[in-house]
XYZ file of C-alpha atoms in Angstrom:
755
model
C -70.165 -26.005 20.586
C -66.434 -26.358 18.607
C -67.202 -24.631 15.436
C -69.371 -22.165 17.175
C -66.824 -21.196 19.340
C -64.686 -21.337 16.789
C -66.271 -18.929 14.042
C -67.182 -16.228 17.128
C -63.307 -15.870 18.421
C -62.553 -15.461 14.703
C -65.162 -13.412 13.757
C -64.194 -11.130 16.647
C -60.325 -11.406 16.422
C -60.577 -10.267 12.349
C -62.927 -7.321 13.928
C -60.617 -5.985 16.571
C -57.731 -6.315 15.554
C -58.474 -4.596 12.185
C -60.690 -1.238 14.106
C -57.157 -1.745 16.693
C -55.143 -0.678 13.566
C -57.567 2.133 12.186
C -57.654 3.495 16.259
C -53.509 3.575 16.581
C -53.494 5.436 13.106
C -56.589 7.557 13.981
C -54.035 8.698 17.310
C -51.110 9.274 15.151
C -53.155 11.971 13.118
C -54.540 13.013 16.278
C -51.301 14.052 17.704
C -49.981 15.036 15.179
C -52.785 18.358 15.410
C -51.159 19.605 17.917
C -47.876 21.843 18.468
C -44.162 20.974 18.194
C -42.317 20.873 21.574
C -38.632 22.455 20.661
C -36.133 19.816 19.420
C -34.879 17.639 21.396
C -36.927 18.470 24.819
C -38.842 15.502 24.335
C -36.291 12.808 22.858
C -33.007 13.527 25.233
C -31.605 10.244 27.012
C -33.569 7.420 25.103
C -31.689 4.441 27.521
C -32.807 6.755 30.804
C -36.374 7.121 29.396
C -36.408 3.814 28.675
C -35.395 2.788 31.921
C -37.819 5.310 33.364
C -40.479 3.730 31.678
C -39.442 0.341 32.922
C -38.988 1.677 36.802
C -42.348 3.303 36.635
C -44.293 0.605 35.481
C -42.741 -2.752 37.212
C -42.279 -0.804 40.620
C -45.041 1.454 40.203
C -43.801 4.149 41.972
C -46.710 6.073 41.653
C -49.229 3.466 42.251
C -47.682 1.934 45.450
C -47.379 4.864 47.615
C -51.222 4.176 47.929
C -51.033 0.784 49.592
C -53.592 -1.909 48.944
C -54.793 -0.289 45.651
C -50.752 -0.208 44.458
C -50.445 -3.465 45.158
C -54.035 -4.309 43.547
C -53.288 -2.706 39.952
C -49.806 -4.159 40.372
C -51.223 -7.324 39.865
C -53.610 -6.129 36.966
C -51.184 -4.210 35.297
C -48.761 -6.946 35.349
C -51.234 -10.013 34.329
C -52.468 -7.607 31.363
C -49.026 -7.938 29.314
C -47.987 -11.375 30.504
C -51.011 -12.902 30.302
C -50.920 -12.229 26.265
C -49.692 -15.713 25.719
C -53.286 -17.453 27.491
C -55.056 -15.974 24.743
C -52.928 -18.073 21.714
C -53.584 -21.101 24.058
C -56.867 -19.937 23.844
C -57.161 -19.567 20.179
C -55.514 -23.252 20.295
C -57.643 -25.090 22.651
C -60.670 -23.947 20.265
C -58.546 -26.506 17.892
C -58.007 -28.608 20.026
C -59.139 -29.051 23.570
C -55.640 -30.678 25.173
C -54.206 -28.054 23.054
C -50.556 -26.186 24.434
C -48.186 -23.930 23.533
C -45.309 -25.621 22.293
C -42.572 -26.190 24.667
C -43.181 -24.027 27.244
C -46.652 -25.232 27.701
C -46.155 -27.897 30.320
C -43.410 -26.587 31.533
C -43.713 -26.417 35.474
C -41.650 -22.477 35.970
C -44.333 -21.433 33.375
C -47.407 -23.248 34.498
C -46.908 -21.423 38.291
C -46.539 -18.221 36.435
C -49.814 -18.742 35.083
C -51.950 -19.675 37.600
C -49.921 -17.061 40.602
C -50.426 -14.093 38.080
C -53.716 -15.400 36.865
C -55.024 -15.664 40.402
C -53.627 -12.708 42.005
C -54.977 -10.837 38.350
C -58.794 -11.994 39.531
C -57.932 -10.934 43.298
C -57.134 -7.834 42.681
C -59.086 -6.660 40.230
C -61.553 -7.794 42.569
C -59.521 -5.073 45.257
C -60.153 -2.726 42.959
C -64.227 -3.524 42.348
C -64.972 -3.220 46.300
C -62.662 -0.111 46.496
C -64.339 1.611 43.466
C -67.321 0.807 45.251
C -66.429 2.325 48.486
C -65.673 5.287 47.538
C -68.952 6.198 45.581
C -69.198 9.812 45.132
C -72.751 8.978 46.186
C -70.998 8.494 49.742
C -68.401 10.641 50.296
C -69.565 13.046 47.997
C -66.923 15.259 46.737
C -64.114 13.229 48.939
C -64.282 10.683 46.742
C -61.193 10.981 44.035
C -63.543 8.993 41.205
C -66.183 12.321 41.617
C -66.721 12.704 37.716
C -65.388 10.478 36.641
C -67.354 7.619 33.724
C -68.774 4.807 36.068
C -70.195 2.994 33.283
C -66.430 2.796 31.620
C -65.016 1.683 34.641
C -67.102 -1.033 35.330
C -66.866 -2.212 31.665
C -63.358 -2.179 32.016
C -63.419 -4.255 35.240
C -65.717 -6.658 34.294
C -64.158 -7.425 31.439
C -60.522 -8.423 33.389
C -62.667 -10.327 36.430
C -64.027 -12.912 33.582
C -61.168 -12.822 31.638
C -59.484 -13.838 35.701
C -61.817 -16.692 35.577
C -61.351 -18.024 32.125
C -57.869 -17.679 32.367
C -58.277 -20.229 35.795
C -61.095 -21.695 34.408
C -59.245 -23.405 31.795
C -55.710 -24.202 33.224
C -58.255 -26.073 35.754
C -59.760 -28.101 32.239
C -55.899 -28.973 30.963
C -54.596 -30.390 34.283
C -58.003 -32.350 33.707
C -57.068 -33.233 30.378
C -53.443 -33.911 30.791
C -53.609 -36.485 34.286
C -53.516 -34.419 37.133
C -55.265 -36.327 39.711
C -53.252 -35.288 42.735
C -52.289 -32.176 44.185
C -49.147 -30.457 41.548
C -47.421 -27.381 42.122
C -48.831 -26.372 38.933
C -51.986 -25.748 39.983
C -51.325 -24.867 43.678
C -54.561 -22.488 43.383
C -56.678 -24.142 40.703
C -56.451 -28.037 41.796
C -59.946 -27.784 43.652
C -61.444 -27.180 39.990
C -59.560 -29.510 38.955
C -60.965 -32.342 41.683
C -64.499 -30.956 40.514
C -64.102 -31.554 36.912
C -62.475 -35.281 37.026
C -65.644 -36.935 37.551
C -67.445 -35.543 33.709
C -67.214 -37.455 30.616
C -64.116 -36.094 28.138
C -66.313 -34.606 25.733
C -68.439 -32.622 28.924
C -64.867 -31.331 29.655
C -63.573 -30.947 25.801
C -66.573 -28.820 25.074
C -66.209 -26.598 28.257
C -62.774 -25.740 27.077
C -64.188 -25.047 23.881
C -66.650 -22.681 26.049
C -64.650 -20.153 28.706
C -61.486 -20.421 25.229
C -64.763 -17.951 23.312
C -65.516 -17.009 26.649
C -62.143 -15.467 26.952
C -61.332 -14.209 23.604
C -64.694 -13.014 22.798
C -64.407 -10.485 26.058
C -61.294 -9.573 25.319
C -61.793 -8.312 21.680
C -65.509 -7.166 23.103
C -63.132 -4.450 25.080
C -60.297 -4.690 22.748
C -63.618 -3.142 19.920
C -64.722 -1.079 22.304
C -62.190 0.595 22.605
C -61.175 1.590 19.209
C -64.285 2.748 18.458
C -64.234 4.932 21.928
C -60.106 6.065 21.933
C -61.351 8.683 24.540
C -62.101 5.934 26.513
C -59.083 7.404 29.179
C -60.089 4.531 31.481
C -59.056 1.744 28.770
C -56.851 3.760 26.807
C -54.250 4.644 29.177
C -53.311 0.783 29.966
C -51.326 1.630 26.953
C -50.892 5.448 25.832
C -49.158 5.514 29.082
C -45.609 3.835 27.992
C -45.196 6.478 25.011
C -46.595 9.497 28.162
C -43.354 8.582 30.640
C -41.141 8.202 28.211
C -41.511 11.805 26.389
C -42.707 13.396 30.175
C -40.270 16.557 30.449
C -37.469 15.211 32.371
C -36.074 12.574 31.107
C -34.628 11.649 34.460
C -37.612 10.978 35.801
C -38.334 13.352 38.021
C -42.100 15.118 37.524
C -42.730 18.376 36.095
C -42.276 20.394 38.383
C -39.531 23.806 39.953
C -39.479 25.343 37.178
C -41.839 26.054 34.353
C -41.091 25.753 30.689
C -40.070 28.282 28.504
C -43.210 29.746 25.883
C -42.851 29.277 22.754
C -44.706 29.533 19.377
C -44.983 26.556 17.140
C -42.130 24.811 18.641
C -39.475 27.794 19.257
C -38.759 29.628 22.407
C -40.601 33.069 22.205
C -38.143 36.309 21.183
C -40.027 38.806 23.694
C -37.918 41.744 22.932
C -38.625 41.066 19.387
C -41.526 38.723 19.020
C -42.637 37.877 16.105
C -45.687 38.816 14.341
C -47.640 35.716 13.694
C -46.182 34.184 17.586
C -48.817 32.015 19.905
C -48.908 33.410 23.152
C -50.191 30.878 25.509
C -53.118 28.444 24.293
C -56.517 30.055 22.828
C -57.663 26.854 21.147
C -56.885 23.396 22.396
C -55.020 22.805 18.534
C -51.852 26.101 20.657
C -50.912 22.317 22.542
C -48.155 20.700 21.820
C -48.789 17.145 20.998
C -47.091 15.715 24.318
C -50.268 17.678 25.371
C -52.492 16.260 23.720
C -50.641 12.943 24.498
C -51.991 13.818 28.122
C -55.021 14.844 27.830
C -56.106 11.542 26.250
C -53.627 8.798 29.142
C -56.012 10.816 32.107
C -57.459 6.874 33.860
C -59.770 9.369 35.655
C -58.206 7.428 38.929
C -59.034 11.071 40.869
C -55.327 10.899 42.701
C -54.820 14.529 41.914
C -58.302 15.408 42.978
C -58.363 13.833 46.139
C -54.608 15.814 46.746
C -55.569 19.047 45.121
C -55.823 22.088 47.757
C -58.713 23.455 45.559
C -61.197 20.634 45.389
C -61.208 20.238 49.203
C -61.799 23.424 49.953
C -64.609 23.480 47.713
C -63.782 25.514 44.233
C -64.997 24.060 41.100
C -60.979 23.217 40.159
C -60.837 19.540 40.258
C -57.226 18.470 38.143
C -58.621 15.310 36.249
C -62.338 16.937 35.454
C -59.962 19.794 34.091
C -57.877 17.746 32.043
C -61.410 15.654 30.965
C -62.177 18.271 29.546
C -59.586 19.226 27.739
C -59.706 15.533 26.663
C -63.218 15.498 25.634
C -62.902 19.154 23.905
C -59.835 17.501 21.623
C -61.008 14.896 20.530
C -64.928 16.605 19.681
C -62.986 18.590 17.627
C -60.416 16.968 15.405
C -62.668 15.746 12.647
C -63.077 19.627 12.037
C -58.713 20.071 12.516
C -58.214 17.236 10.433
C -60.719 18.867 7.741
C -58.331 21.566 8.174
C -59.980 23.811 9.818
C -58.818 26.288 12.656
C -59.139 30.205 13.456
C -56.486 32.451 13.233
C -55.288 35.696 15.506
C -58.165 37.781 14.008
C -60.828 34.389 14.384
C -61.062 34.525 10.544
C -61.822 30.686 9.506
C -58.987 29.064 7.792
C -60.340 26.077 5.885
C -63.192 26.760 2.971
C -66.636 25.544 2.932
C -65.673 22.845 0.742
C -63.249 21.513 2.887
C -65.371 21.787 6.187
C -68.378 19.990 4.112
C -68.320 16.380 4.811
C -67.429 17.596 9.219
C -69.789 16.622 10.952
C -71.975 18.867 12.854
C -71.094 18.411 16.259
C -67.238 19.073 15.423
C -68.352 22.101 13.850
C -70.492 23.188 16.739
C -67.306 21.924 19.946
C -65.173 24.551 17.112
C -66.844 27.070 17.932
C -66.565 26.703 21.752
C -64.277 29.590 23.606
C -61.537 27.569 25.413
C -61.568 29.670 28.222
C -65.633 30.931 28.847
C -68.637 30.747 31.185
C -71.769 28.135 31.568
C -73.390 30.889 29.142
C -70.806 31.165 27.197
C -70.492 27.606 26.820
C -66.563 27.673 27.535
C -64.199 24.258 28.190
C -62.444 25.701 30.655
C -64.262 27.826 33.345
C -62.276 30.865 34.243
C -63.092 30.322 37.633
C -61.602 27.148 38.067
C -58.554 28.497 35.887
C -57.786 30.970 38.097
C -58.381 28.764 41.212
C -54.821 26.751 40.696
C -52.201 27.672 43.363
C -49.979 25.667 40.945
C -49.254 23.477 44.343
C -47.964 20.260 42.227
C -49.835 17.908 44.494
C -52.222 16.987 40.677
C -48.493 16.332 38.708
C -47.047 14.776 41.833
C -49.869 12.212 42.606
C -50.371 11.346 38.522
C -49.427 7.836 38.086
C -48.990 8.181 33.829
C -47.120 11.667 34.559
C -49.797 14.049 33.129
C -48.319 17.544 33.138
C -51.370 19.536 34.879
C -49.585 22.862 35.700
C -47.834 23.363 32.902
C -50.973 23.891 30.447
C -52.545 25.538 33.733
C -50.032 28.297 33.232
C -50.786 28.224 29.265
C -54.291 28.362 29.233
C -53.272 31.700 31.991
C -50.864 33.339 29.421
C -53.234 33.973 26.566
C -55.588 35.711 29.191
C -53.066 37.438 30.883
C -51.366 38.185 27.167
C -53.658 38.724 25.262
C -57.417 39.293 26.792
C -55.939 40.667 29.758
C -58.295 38.405 31.267
C -57.906 37.886 35.532
C -58.746 38.615 39.074
C -58.251 42.118 39.203
C -56.743 42.051 42.467
C -54.332 40.693 40.322
C -53.418 43.910 38.557
C -52.422 45.929 41.034
C -49.447 43.704 42.218
C -48.497 43.252 38.496
C -48.778 47.134 38.639
C -46.384 47.497 41.284
C -44.174 44.645 40.000
C -43.850 46.876 37.198
C -43.147 50.227 38.527
C -41.432 49.624 41.826
C -40.100 45.597 40.964
C -41.645 44.559 44.305
C -45.710 43.824 44.772
C -46.370 45.970 47.171
C -45.345 49.177 45.298
C -42.441 50.190 48.249
C -39.814 51.802 48.031
C -36.321 50.483 47.650
C -34.695 52.286 50.281
C -37.497 49.956 52.068
C -36.252 46.624 51.451
C -32.668 47.865 53.754
C -35.494 48.624 56.489
C -35.286 45.720 58.578
C -31.189 46.110 58.679
C -31.606 48.880 61.218
C -33.637 46.649 63.323
C -30.895 44.543 64.108
C -26.774 45.068 66.428
C -24.612 44.009 63.569
C -23.425 45.561 60.682
C -25.430 44.028 56.829
C -23.086 44.585 54.535
C -24.931 45.406 50.845
C -23.071 44.874 47.477
C -22.108 47.981 45.852
C -22.318 50.107 49.428
C -20.554 48.284 51.966
C -19.029 46.418 49.553
C -17.206 46.036 45.967
C -19.117 42.429 44.684
C -19.830 39.153 46.126
C -15.955 38.021 46.050
C -15.573 38.948 49.713
C -17.979 36.975 50.710
C -18.958 33.617 51.457
C -22.760 33.629 50.494
C -25.689 36.269 48.986
C -28.226 36.191 51.168
C -31.340 36.783 48.969
C -33.607 38.546 51.014
C -37.123 38.572 48.592
C -39.992 40.690 48.790
C -41.665 39.299 51.306
C -38.759 39.298 53.325
C -37.703 42.602 53.165
C -41.315 44.084 53.183
C -43.449 42.335 55.329
C -43.197 42.582 59.087
C -43.700 38.981 59.398
C -41.354 37.840 57.015
C -39.293 40.072 58.118
C -39.235 38.691 61.575
C -37.699 35.574 59.549
C -34.728 37.482 57.663
C -33.600 38.978 60.758
C -32.810 36.015 62.773
C -32.087 33.944 59.749
C -29.519 36.552 59.120
C -29.179 37.416 63.002
C -27.470 33.295 63.085
C -25.379 33.348 59.708
C -23.562 36.319 62.066
C -23.213 33.785 64.892
C -21.952 31.141 63.103
C -19.743 32.977 61.652
C -20.805 33.101 58.158
C -19.416 35.866 55.609
C -22.407 36.852 54.158
C -24.537 40.285 51.678
C -27.078 41.287 50.583
C -28.827 42.973 47.784
C -30.019 45.703 49.471
C -32.176 47.800 46.524
C -31.538 46.359 43.792
C -32.920 43.561 44.157
C -36.410 43.161 42.855
C -38.752 40.638 42.740
C -37.553 37.249 40.892
C -41.240 37.182 39.237
C -42.630 33.858 40.219
C -46.331 35.486 40.509
C -46.151 36.876 37.805
C -45.303 34.233 35.878
C -47.943 31.976 37.382
C -50.449 34.720 37.067
C -49.655 33.972 32.971
C -47.667 37.332 32.787
C -44.231 35.309 30.814
C -42.809 39.426 29.766
C -42.953 40.779 32.875
C -41.045 38.165 34.417
C -38.222 38.034 30.892
C -38.025 41.400 32.600
C -37.388 41.568 35.896
C -35.009 38.365 35.954
C -32.926 39.773 32.814
C -32.456 42.051 35.353
C -31.748 40.229 38.182
C -30.371 37.573 36.334
C -27.329 41.101 34.716
C -27.381 42.316 38.217
C -26.299 39.385 40.811
C -23.584 38.096 37.487
C -22.104 42.184 37.607
C -22.025 40.875 41.552
C -20.439 37.989 41.428
C -17.489 39.298 39.593
C -18.391 39.154 35.217
C -19.422 42.527 34.385
C -16.461 42.385 32.058
C -15.887 40.533 28.732
C -12.081 42.161 28.900
C -10.462 38.593 30.555
C -7.617 41.409 31.800
C -10.039 42.920 33.781
C -12.298 40.899 34.871
C -12.152 39.401 37.932
C -11.412 36.049 39.498
C -13.973 34.077 39.163
C -16.492 33.665 42.713
C -18.938 30.794 43.175
C -21.634 32.025 42.850
C -23.818 31.140 46.112
C -27.042 32.540 46.963
C -28.652 31.316 49.869
C -32.643 32.466 50.502
C -35.652 32.093 52.930
C -38.313 32.051 50.727
C -38.858 29.040 48.327
C -40.445 30.365 45.604
C -37.459 32.599 45.162
C -35.263 29.873 45.835
C -37.077 27.989 42.769
C -37.240 30.606 40.835
C -33.014 31.847 40.779
C -32.419 28.114 40.710
C -34.732 26.135 38.080
C -35.653 28.990 35.615
C -33.344 31.831 35.709
C -30.969 29.457 34.375
C -33.728 29.578 30.770
C -32.727 33.091 30.761
C -28.511 32.588 31.402
C -28.138 33.020 35.113
C -25.935 29.576 36.654
C -25.727 29.792 40.526
C -25.459 27.233 42.874
C -29.119 27.956 45.211
C -29.659 26.066 48.816
C -32.822 27.325 50.402
C -32.216 28.876 54.453
C -32.742 25.481 56.030
C -30.301 23.522 53.966
C -27.670 25.727 54.977
C -28.742 26.729 58.511
C -28.688 22.109 58.682
C -25.552 22.350 57.481
C -23.941 24.821 60.185
C -25.234 23.128 63.382
C -23.909 19.369 61.607
C -20.494 21.560 61.467
C -21.866 22.667 65.037
C -21.105 26.300 64.509
C -24.830 26.553 65.582
C -25.487 24.542 68.629
C -29.077 24.599 69.852
C -28.985 24.476 73.626
C -31.987 25.862 75.084
C -34.826 24.862 74.891
C -38.070 25.404 73.970
C -41.212 23.467 75.067
C -43.814 22.541 72.928
C -45.249 20.700 70.627
C -45.275 21.590 67.389
C -46.442 20.787 63.970
C -44.738 21.393 60.820
C -45.935 22.606 56.840
C -44.077 21.655 53.724
C -44.427 24.251 51.745
C -45.466 23.726 47.923
C -42.109 24.975 46.717
C -39.803 23.775 48.936
C -40.995 20.215 49.003
C -42.549 18.737 46.666
C -40.970 21.391 44.071
C -37.763 20.551 44.792
C -37.964 18.236 47.059
C -36.395 19.489 50.327
C -38.465 17.816 53.368
C -35.680 16.555 55.655
C -33.700 20.245 56.102
C -36.197 21.676 58.418
C -37.492 18.771 60.046
C -33.471 18.227 61.110
C -33.425 21.503 62.918
C -36.510 20.827 64.234
C -35.365 17.799 65.818
C -32.183 19.654 66.749
C -34.033 22.416 69.704
C -34.124 20.430 72.537
C -37.778 20.362 74.315
C -39.825 21.005 71.223
C -41.860 17.600 70.540
C -42.408 17.320 66.793
C -45.826 15.500 65.289
C -46.895 15.133 61.485
C -50.566 16.836 60.733
C -51.348 13.925 58.139
C -51.279 15.225 55.407
C -47.458 16.249 55.117
C -44.187 15.732 52.616
C -45.648 14.486 49.466
C -49.291 14.613 49.712
C -48.303 18.168 52.103
C -51.418 20.581 52.163
C -51.422 24.438 50.112
C -50.586 27.198 52.464
C -53.228 28.696 49.410
C -50.750 31.244 48.716
C -48.983 30.034 45.452
C -50.165 30.578 41.901
C -50.122 33.944 42.693
C -53.165 33.690 44.762
C -51.483 35.278 47.447
C -52.609 38.485 45.617
C -56.266 37.366 45.206
C -58.853 36.745 47.377
C -60.626 33.974 47.507
C -64.582 33.898 46.981
C -65.490 30.441 46.917
C -65.647 28.114 49.020
C -63.498 27.458 52.286
C -60.216 29.313 52.693
C -57.681 27.060 51.400
C -55.133 28.378 55.031
C -57.995 27.741 57.144
C -58.035 24.215 56.220
C -54.571 23.405 56.723
C -54.536 25.639 59.957
C -57.794 23.052 61.298
C -55.810 20.225 59.862
C -52.904 21.887 62.208
C -55.048 22.454 65.399
C -56.417 19.199 65.635
C -53.280 18.028 66.933
C -53.226 20.703 69.836
C -50.061 22.043 68.739
C -48.440 24.818 70.486
C -46.453 26.238 67.397
C -47.515 25.787 63.796
C -43.871 26.178 61.596
C -43.414 26.271 58.713
C -39.579 27.794 56.118
C -41.749 30.017 53.253
C -42.297 33.710 54.237
C -46.188 33.045 52.205
C -47.075 30.119 54.289
C -46.180 32.412 57.303
C -48.351 34.829 55.994
C -51.914 32.676 55.076
C -50.972 30.567 58.360
C -50.397 33.457 60.858
C -53.764 35.383 59.057
C -56.198 31.794 59.426
C -54.772 31.105 63.412
C -55.014 34.566 63.952
C -58.216 34.525 62.653
C -59.259 31.653 64.905
C -57.946 33.410 67.858
C -60.540 35.988 67.299
C -63.281 32.916 67.209
C -62.262 31.338 70.351
C -61.376 28.922 68.397
C -58.121 28.659 68.708
C -55.387 28.918 72.199
C -53.851 32.850 72.534
C -50.465 31.018 73.272
C -50.096 29.306 69.408
C -47.513 30.634 67.595
C -47.197 30.226 63.826
C -42.946 31.016 63.417
C -40.110 30.007 60.477
C -37.947 27.566 61.954
C -35.327 30.422 61.555
C -36.888 31.812 64.600
C -36.896 29.135 66.496
C -33.257 27.404 66.263
C -32.260 31.162 67.008
C -34.403 31.132 70.273
C -32.585 27.521 71.595
C -29.503 28.991 69.753
C -29.057 32.178 71.821
C -28.519 31.393 75.910
C -30.679 32.662 78.374
C -30.028 36.046 80.240
C -28.187 36.301 83.109
C -30.315 37.696 85.523
C -29.535 41.281 87.446
C -28.927 41.921 90.946
C -32.463 42.913 91.218
C -33.851 39.759 89.898
C -34.495 41.068 86.326
C -33.018 39.854 82.909
C -30.452 42.137 81.392
C -31.491 42.623 77.790
C -30.450 45.157 74.723
C -33.582 47.375 74.957
C -35.715 47.334 71.057
C -34.177 49.121 68.174
C -36.878 51.248 67.330
C -39.024 50.106 63.716
C -37.881 51.988 61.558
C -40.043 54.706 59.882
């Protein structure tokens, strides 16, 4: 037994280590196939990045949001690395059954450590196995986060961990027998029943059992190593190694997720100059090798856990997009195409082959066939990613927020969209109207500039306009960025007027840009039209800098520097100006209107006094919540309004469900599956609320459309309202009107609507 155990174990160790070394070398060559990233963007602040990795791993910051799953996974993950010395111990036991690691082998803290983590790793993997079985797609269908995952690979990995855990506990018990443990010992608090069971066995039998279980532990571990080394696209196994560099090289050194701003378009690791682009500049991604090396690392790191899929609004409403399946498809394609690329293969912009026949002669036929597949294409075209998958994304960020290994799904989706829009001119036809309107009129509805001021005629106080009523913004506290929807869409204009009136009541000096304001370019950028975003953005940045008194290079004539404070009611405008305009040279202090309103309430400048009766539920806008972490102010405003009873929907805050308008989906029709706004409204209506509130004009439109549709179908009560929190606050801040002599309230006549 001992000889067989030694031979089997040493052979497997030698083969496993050799193949692991080869696999690591393959990964290095494979990741180098990706495009470079701008210098310093993934390696800045190395100490902070290292601390971030430690926090995310030891704290399991994402996984622990999933309760039992997170705790069980923590013990499995930590046990894998911290119990590596037990393999050394097992190797020693092959040659001497009672061998212990020198110095610490019989140290009580070490024995307790091995006992505890060995037990918890075993229990942890058992819990994960049970959870996987209870969540199998056969029972839950698309609702299962494991739908589409590779179950055979997952079962193999789970079986390996379970066997190793059992071996650790058994070997520890056998150690106790051979080292004279004959009564309860703290170092064997869990395996003590096994120690007692082995006590009556002969020494030879105990030794043979030690050889066998040591061999089983080593063989299982190195069979796993051999298997994963031969399958470097096996993300469910490799994520335990690749997660560390993937988190270390994440976009934000601070540990923040890759949301908020989109990355600037780059070609060969350098930003593209849109005023004078180079002839060889690559616009977006049309081949898998156009992704950066970090993108290729992302794809290989995916562990197929499906947390992204379970939160995705597209997948949850019957659409073909699953962030998990998209990343898996890109991973499988990139690995299958790698031999062709490593041989020098690739296509020019004109579609010509870069490599010679001689270079490609030894490339496997499967890799050559994979190289011919279009990255974006229908099933008939044998495309890697179907166009319906690509255009289903709302860029809500739920996938990025949930991913435990920090994959940057939204960036990759937008990169593929950029090529489709800017080079192929291939995108949903409805979006074309929006783009033309942005180009010609500066707003997605194609309305005239003067229409942006129409709402100001519907309020009974003056709204100063920069360049007309005031010279510049040095005279006011805030520039109110109204946004296209806030100025031009009837439902959103109600929010605009309510917020402006609240500022007027609070005595806050503000002004607007009026007709000089143009769309921030959010929808254009997320659709993939980076060029149009750059045009609109540069125009707005120049206009804003001038309005804030920085329009002169001559220091003698330059106006006093003003705080560049902007308040926006639209989270998309808020996100773009705050997070993306710095890429264009625009540095502004931007807040959302709910943040300012909360501040004014706290200062006592706005006092909610009139009760607004009813049950309310609040919908988190994705670009306010997940993208910018603004969750508290809207809820605090609601809490200050007397009479309101707030109840959260099941999916809220970090797990809030999208309204369906983000990622330029506002301008595209939903033709597949259930409408996302209907799914969200159904969730709201399950609470039987009187009011559905939000803090975004896009959300307001989407939720109102759905609620009105359900009213018409008799599925929603007629009295239910969909309003912005600013409208609620205004209703409460205003005191009830005094009744006239005839008992009717005295009120001003409604102003005529602007024509």
